[in-house]
PDB file of C-alpha atoms in Angstrom:
ATOM      1  CA  GLN A   1      18.697  10.820 -17.201  1.00  0.00           C
ATOM      2  CA  VAL A   2      17.767   8.911 -14.071  1.00  0.00           C
ATOM      3  CA  GLU A   3      18.422   5.207 -14.011  1.00  0.00           C
ATOM      4  CA  LEU A   4      17.455   2.716 -11.344  1.00  0.00           C
ATOM      5  CA  VAL A   5      19.804  -0.240 -11.270  1.00  0.00           C
ATOM      6  CA  GLU A   6      18.583  -3.438  -9.651  1.00  0.00           C
ATOM      7  CA  SER A   7      20.825  -6.331  -8.669  1.00  0.00           C
ATOM      8  CA  GLY A   8      20.727  -9.498  -6.622  1.00  0.00           C
ATOM      9  CA  GLY A   9      18.400 -11.629  -8.673  1.00  0.00           C
ATOM     10  CA  GLY A  10      19.213 -15.207  -9.559  1.00  0.00           C
ATOM     11  CA  LEU A  11      18.239 -18.830  -9.196  1.00  0.00           C
ATOM     12  CA  VAL A  12      17.357 -20.178  -5.767  1.00  0.00           C
ATOM     13  CA  GLN A  13      15.660 -23.291  -4.448  1.00  0.00           C
ATOM     14  CA  ALA A  14      12.284 -23.157  -2.765  1.00  0.00           C
ATOM     15  CA  GLY A  15      12.670 -22.134   0.848  1.00  0.00           C
ATOM     16  CA  GLY A  16      15.780 -20.131   0.089  1.00  0.00           C
ATOM     17  CA  SER A  17      16.505 -16.421   0.335  1.00  0.00           C
ATOM     18  CA  LEU A  18      17.687 -13.587  -1.864  1.00  0.00           C
ATOM     19  CA  ARG A  19      18.397  -9.929  -1.305  1.00  0.00           C
ATOM     20  CA  LEU A  20      17.658  -7.468  -4.058  1.00  0.00           C
ATOM     21  CA  SER A  21      19.270  -4.048  -4.230  1.00  0.00           C
ATOM     22  CA  CYS A  22      18.286  -0.896  -6.088  1.00  0.00           C
ATOM     23  CA  ALA A  23      20.581   2.045  -6.516  1.00  0.00           C
ATOM     24  CA  PRO A  24      19.494   5.095  -8.479  1.00  0.00           C
ATOM     25  CA  SER A  25      22.194   6.628 -10.618  1.00  0.00           C
ATOM     26  CA  GLY A  26      22.522  10.354 -10.535  1.00  0.00           C
ATOM     27  CA  ARG A  27      20.293  12.183  -8.094  1.00  0.00           C
ATOM     28  CA  PRO A  28      19.308  10.565  -4.806  1.00  0.00           C
ATOM     29  CA  PHE A  29      15.598  10.189  -4.043  1.00  0.00           C
ATOM     30  CA  VAL A  30      15.812  10.967  -0.352  1.00  0.00           C
ATOM     31  CA  SER A  31      12.344  12.527  -0.196  1.00  0.00           C
ATOM     32  CA  SER A  32      10.532   9.929  -2.312  1.00  0.00           C
ATOM     33  CA  ALA A  33       8.742   6.762  -1.418  1.00  0.00           C
ATOM     34  CA  MET A  34      10.229   3.781  -3.215  1.00  0.00           C
ATOM     35  CA  GLY A  35       8.873   0.364  -3.969  1.00  0.00           C
ATOM     36  CA  TRP A  36       9.332  -3.043  -5.509  1.00  0.00           C
ATOM     37  CA  PHE A  37       7.048  -4.592  -8.082  1.00  0.00           C
ATOM     38  CA  ARG A  38       7.191  -7.886  -9.946  1.00  0.00           C
ATOM     39  CA  GLN A  39       5.903  -9.428 -13.125  1.00  0.00           C
ATOM     40  CA  SER A  40       5.589 -13.145 -13.730  1.00  0.00           C
ATOM     41  CA  PRO A  41       5.316 -14.637 -17.230  1.00  0.00           C
ATOM     42  CA  GLY A  42       1.824 -14.133 -18.592  1.00  0.00           C
ATOM     43  CA  LYS A  43       0.732 -11.972 -15.684  1.00  0.00           C
ATOM     44  CA  GLU A  44       0.365  -8.255 -15.088  1.00  0.00           C
ATOM     45  CA  ARG A  45       2.901  -6.363 -13.046  1.00  0.00           C
ATOM     46  CA  GLU A  46       1.975  -6.357  -9.368  1.00  0.00           C
ATOM     47  CA  PHE A  47       2.908  -4.373  -6.303  1.00  0.00           C
ATOM     48  CA  VAL A  48       5.194  -6.123  -3.815  1.00  0.00           C
ATOM     49  CA  ALA A  49       6.402  -3.664  -1.188  1.00  0.00           C
ATOM     50  CA  ALA A  50       7.004   0.020  -0.547  1.00  0.00           C
ATOM     51  CA  ILE A  51       8.806   2.208   1.937  1.00  0.00           C
ATOM     52  CA  ASN A  52       8.386   5.857   2.778  1.00  0.00           C
ATOM     53  CA  TRP A  53      11.078   8.495   2.350  1.00  0.00           C
ATOM     54  CA  ALA A  54      12.288   8.209   5.942  1.00  0.00           C
ATOM     55  CA  GLY A  55      12.410   4.435   5.889  1.00  0.00           C
ATOM     56  CA  LEU A  56      10.143   4.236   8.915  1.00  0.00           C
ATOM     57  CA  SER A  57       6.922   3.093   7.289  1.00  0.00           C
ATOM     58  CA  THR A  58       6.458   0.106   5.013  1.00  0.00           C
ATOM     59  CA  HIS A  59       3.656  -1.640   3.178  1.00  0.00           C
ATOM     60  CA  TYR A  60       3.489  -5.129   1.676  1.00  0.00           C
ATOM     61  CA  SER A  61       1.212  -7.119  -0.537  1.00  0.00           C
ATOM     62  CA  ASP A  62      -0.565  -9.940   1.231  1.00  0.00           C
ATOM     63  CA  SER A  63       1.328 -12.509  -0.836  1.00  0.00           C
ATOM     64  CA  VAL A  64       4.723 -11.516   0.575  1.00  0.00           C
ATOM     65  CA  LYS A  65       3.839 -10.153   4.020  1.00  0.00           C
ATOM     66  CA  GLY A  66       5.886 -11.890   6.689  1.00  0.00           C
ATOM     67  CA  ARG A  67       8.423 -13.233   4.176  1.00  0.00           C
ATOM     68  CA  PHE A  68       9.805 -10.109   2.478  1.00  0.00           C
ATOM     69  CA  THR A  69      11.330  -7.025   4.081  1.00  0.00           C
ATOM     70  CA  ILE A  70      11.917  -3.713   2.344  1.00  0.00           C
ATOM     71  CA  SER A  71      14.497  -1.270   3.690  1.00  0.00           C
ATOM     72  CA  ARG A  72      16.500   1.717   2.531  1.00  0.00           C
ATOM     73  CA  ASP A  73      19.873   3.244   3.311  1.00  0.00           C
ATOM     74  CA  HIS A  74      20.093   6.939   2.503  1.00  0.00           C
ATOM     75  CA  ALA A  75      23.851   6.961   3.043  1.00  0.00           C
ATOM     76  CA  LYS A  76      24.178   4.428   0.230  1.00  0.00           C
ATOM     77  CA  ASN A  77      21.232   5.839  -1.727  1.00  0.00           C
ATOM     78  CA  SER A  78      19.856   2.326  -1.981  1.00  0.00           C
ATOM     79  CA  VAL A  79      16.702   0.350  -1.405  1.00  0.00           C
ATOM     80  CA  TYR A  80      16.676  -3.353  -0.594  1.00  0.00           C
ATOM     81  CA  LEU A  81      14.235  -6.231  -0.679  1.00  0.00           C
ATOM     82  CA  GLU A  82      15.095  -9.151   1.577  1.00  0.00           C
ATOM     83  CA  MET A  83      13.163 -12.198   0.403  1.00  0.00           C
ATOM     84  CA  ASN A  84      12.900 -15.271   2.610  1.00  0.00           C
ATOM     85  CA  ASN A  85      11.113 -18.601   2.331  1.00  0.00           C
ATOM     86  CA  LEU A  86      10.829 -18.195  -1.406  1.00  0.00           C
ATOM     87  CA  SER A  87       8.431 -20.327  -3.397  1.00  0.00           C
ATOM     88  CA  PRO A  88       8.141 -21.010  -7.143  1.00  0.00           C
ATOM     89  CA  GLU A  89       5.189 -18.572  -7.152  1.00  0.00           C
ATOM     90  CA  ASP A  90       7.689 -15.799  -6.405  1.00  0.00           C
ATOM     91  CA  THR A  91       9.425 -16.361  -9.738  1.00  0.00           C
ATOM     92  CA  ALA A  92       9.271 -13.070 -11.614  1.00  0.00           C
ATOM     93  CA  VAL A  93      11.186 -10.081 -12.853  1.00  0.00           C
ATOM     94  CA  TYR A  94      11.441  -7.683  -9.933  1.00  0.00           C
ATOM     95  CA  TYR A  95      11.391  -3.951 -10.582  1.00  0.00           C
ATOM     96  CA  CYS A  96      12.463  -1.071  -8.396  1.00  0.00           C
ATOM     97  CA  ALA A  97      10.362   2.090  -8.592  1.00  0.00           C
ATOM     98  CA  VAL A  98      10.312   5.670  -7.379  1.00  0.00           C
ATOM     99  CA  ARG A  99       6.907   7.134  -6.558  1.00  0.00           C
ATOM    100  CA  ARG A 100       5.735  10.515  -7.729  1.00  0.00           C
ATOM    101  CA  PRO A 101       5.172  13.035  -4.931  1.00  0.00           C
ATOM    102  CA  ALA A 102       1.919  12.072  -3.269  1.00  0.00           C
ATOM    103  CA  LEU A 103       0.045  12.398  -0.039  1.00  0.00           C
ATOM    104  CA  GLY A 104      -0.211   9.412   2.229  1.00  0.00           C
ATOM    105  CA  GLY A 105       2.117   6.699   3.362  1.00  0.00           C
ATOM    106  CA  PRO A 106       3.920   4.061   1.320  1.00  0.00           C
ATOM    107  CA  SER A 107       0.704   2.238   0.478  1.00  0.00           C
ATOM    108  CA  ALA A 108      -0.749   5.229  -1.369  1.00  0.00           C
ATOM    109  CA  GLY A 109      -0.154   6.946  -4.662  1.00  0.00           C
ATOM    110  CA  TRP A 110       1.237   4.121  -6.821  1.00  0.00           C
ATOM    111  CA  GLY A 111      -1.801   3.785  -9.022  1.00  0.00           C
ATOM    112  CA  THR A 112      -3.237   0.490 -10.115  1.00  0.00           C
ATOM    113  CA  SER A 113      -2.085  -2.436 -12.209  1.00  0.00           C
ATOM    114  CA  PRO A 114      -1.005  -2.577 -14.919  1.00  0.00           C
ATOM    115  CA  ASP A 115      -0.160   1.092 -15.480  1.00  0.00           C
ATOM    116  CA  TYR A 116       0.844   2.210 -11.989  1.00  0.00           C
ATOM    117  CA  ASP A 117       0.763   5.818 -13.108  1.00  0.00           C
ATOM    118  CA  GLY A 118       2.027   6.906  -9.721  1.00  0.00           C
ATOM    119  CA  VAL A 119       5.487   5.628 -10.593  1.00  0.00           C
ATOM    120  CA  LEU A 120       7.951   8.297 -11.587  1.00  0.00           C
ATOM    121  CA  HIS A 121      10.827   6.007 -12.559  1.00  0.00           C
ATOM    122  CA  TRP A 122      11.123   2.271 -13.194  1.00  0.00           C
ATOM    123  CA  GLY A 123      14.203   0.140 -13.079  1.00  0.00           C
ATOM    124  CA  LYS A 124      14.931  -2.368 -15.823  1.00  0.00           C
ATOM    125  CA  GLY A 125      14.320  -5.310 -13.545  1.00  0.00           C
ATOM    126  CA  THR A 126      16.180  -8.280 -12.164  1.00  0.00           C
ATOM    127  CA  LEU A 127      15.055 -11.871 -12.659  1.00  0.00           C
ATOM    128  CA  VAL A 128      14.330 -14.088  -9.677  1.00  0.00           C
ATOM    129  CA  THR A 129      13.785 -17.765 -10.391  1.00  0.00           C
ATOM    130  CA  VAL A 130      12.718 -20.130  -7.626  1.00  0.00           C
ATOM    131  CA  SER A 131      12.995 -23.833  -8.366  1.00  0.00           C
ATOM    132  CA  SER A 132      10.849 -26.430  -6.645  1.00  0.00           C
TER     133      SER A 132
END
């Protein structure tokens, strides 16, 4: 049973920063693209960022581009999401995800909201709350 464990969420003031971590238990996903998604209350889950298996190619949603950075460390079997200049609109539960094998870079193969059928495994999520 694969489990993705997210951590690093919490309460932060607007303009602040947080760093989320995701560590799969069990097998490492060294050849898989991985991503971060989020879901705000009353809204559908949305794509945030993704990174390819090598960690050399990334893709971001327009809403976080320039403020968030996704990275991965194969030695630690972990994926990270560095979030800067946070705003209350970033308040959401953030989910780590492993993509099914697919052609194309990190922007491809995830599917579409709300199902994202390109996701092979979801984490349970970590809550990020940004106060104004």
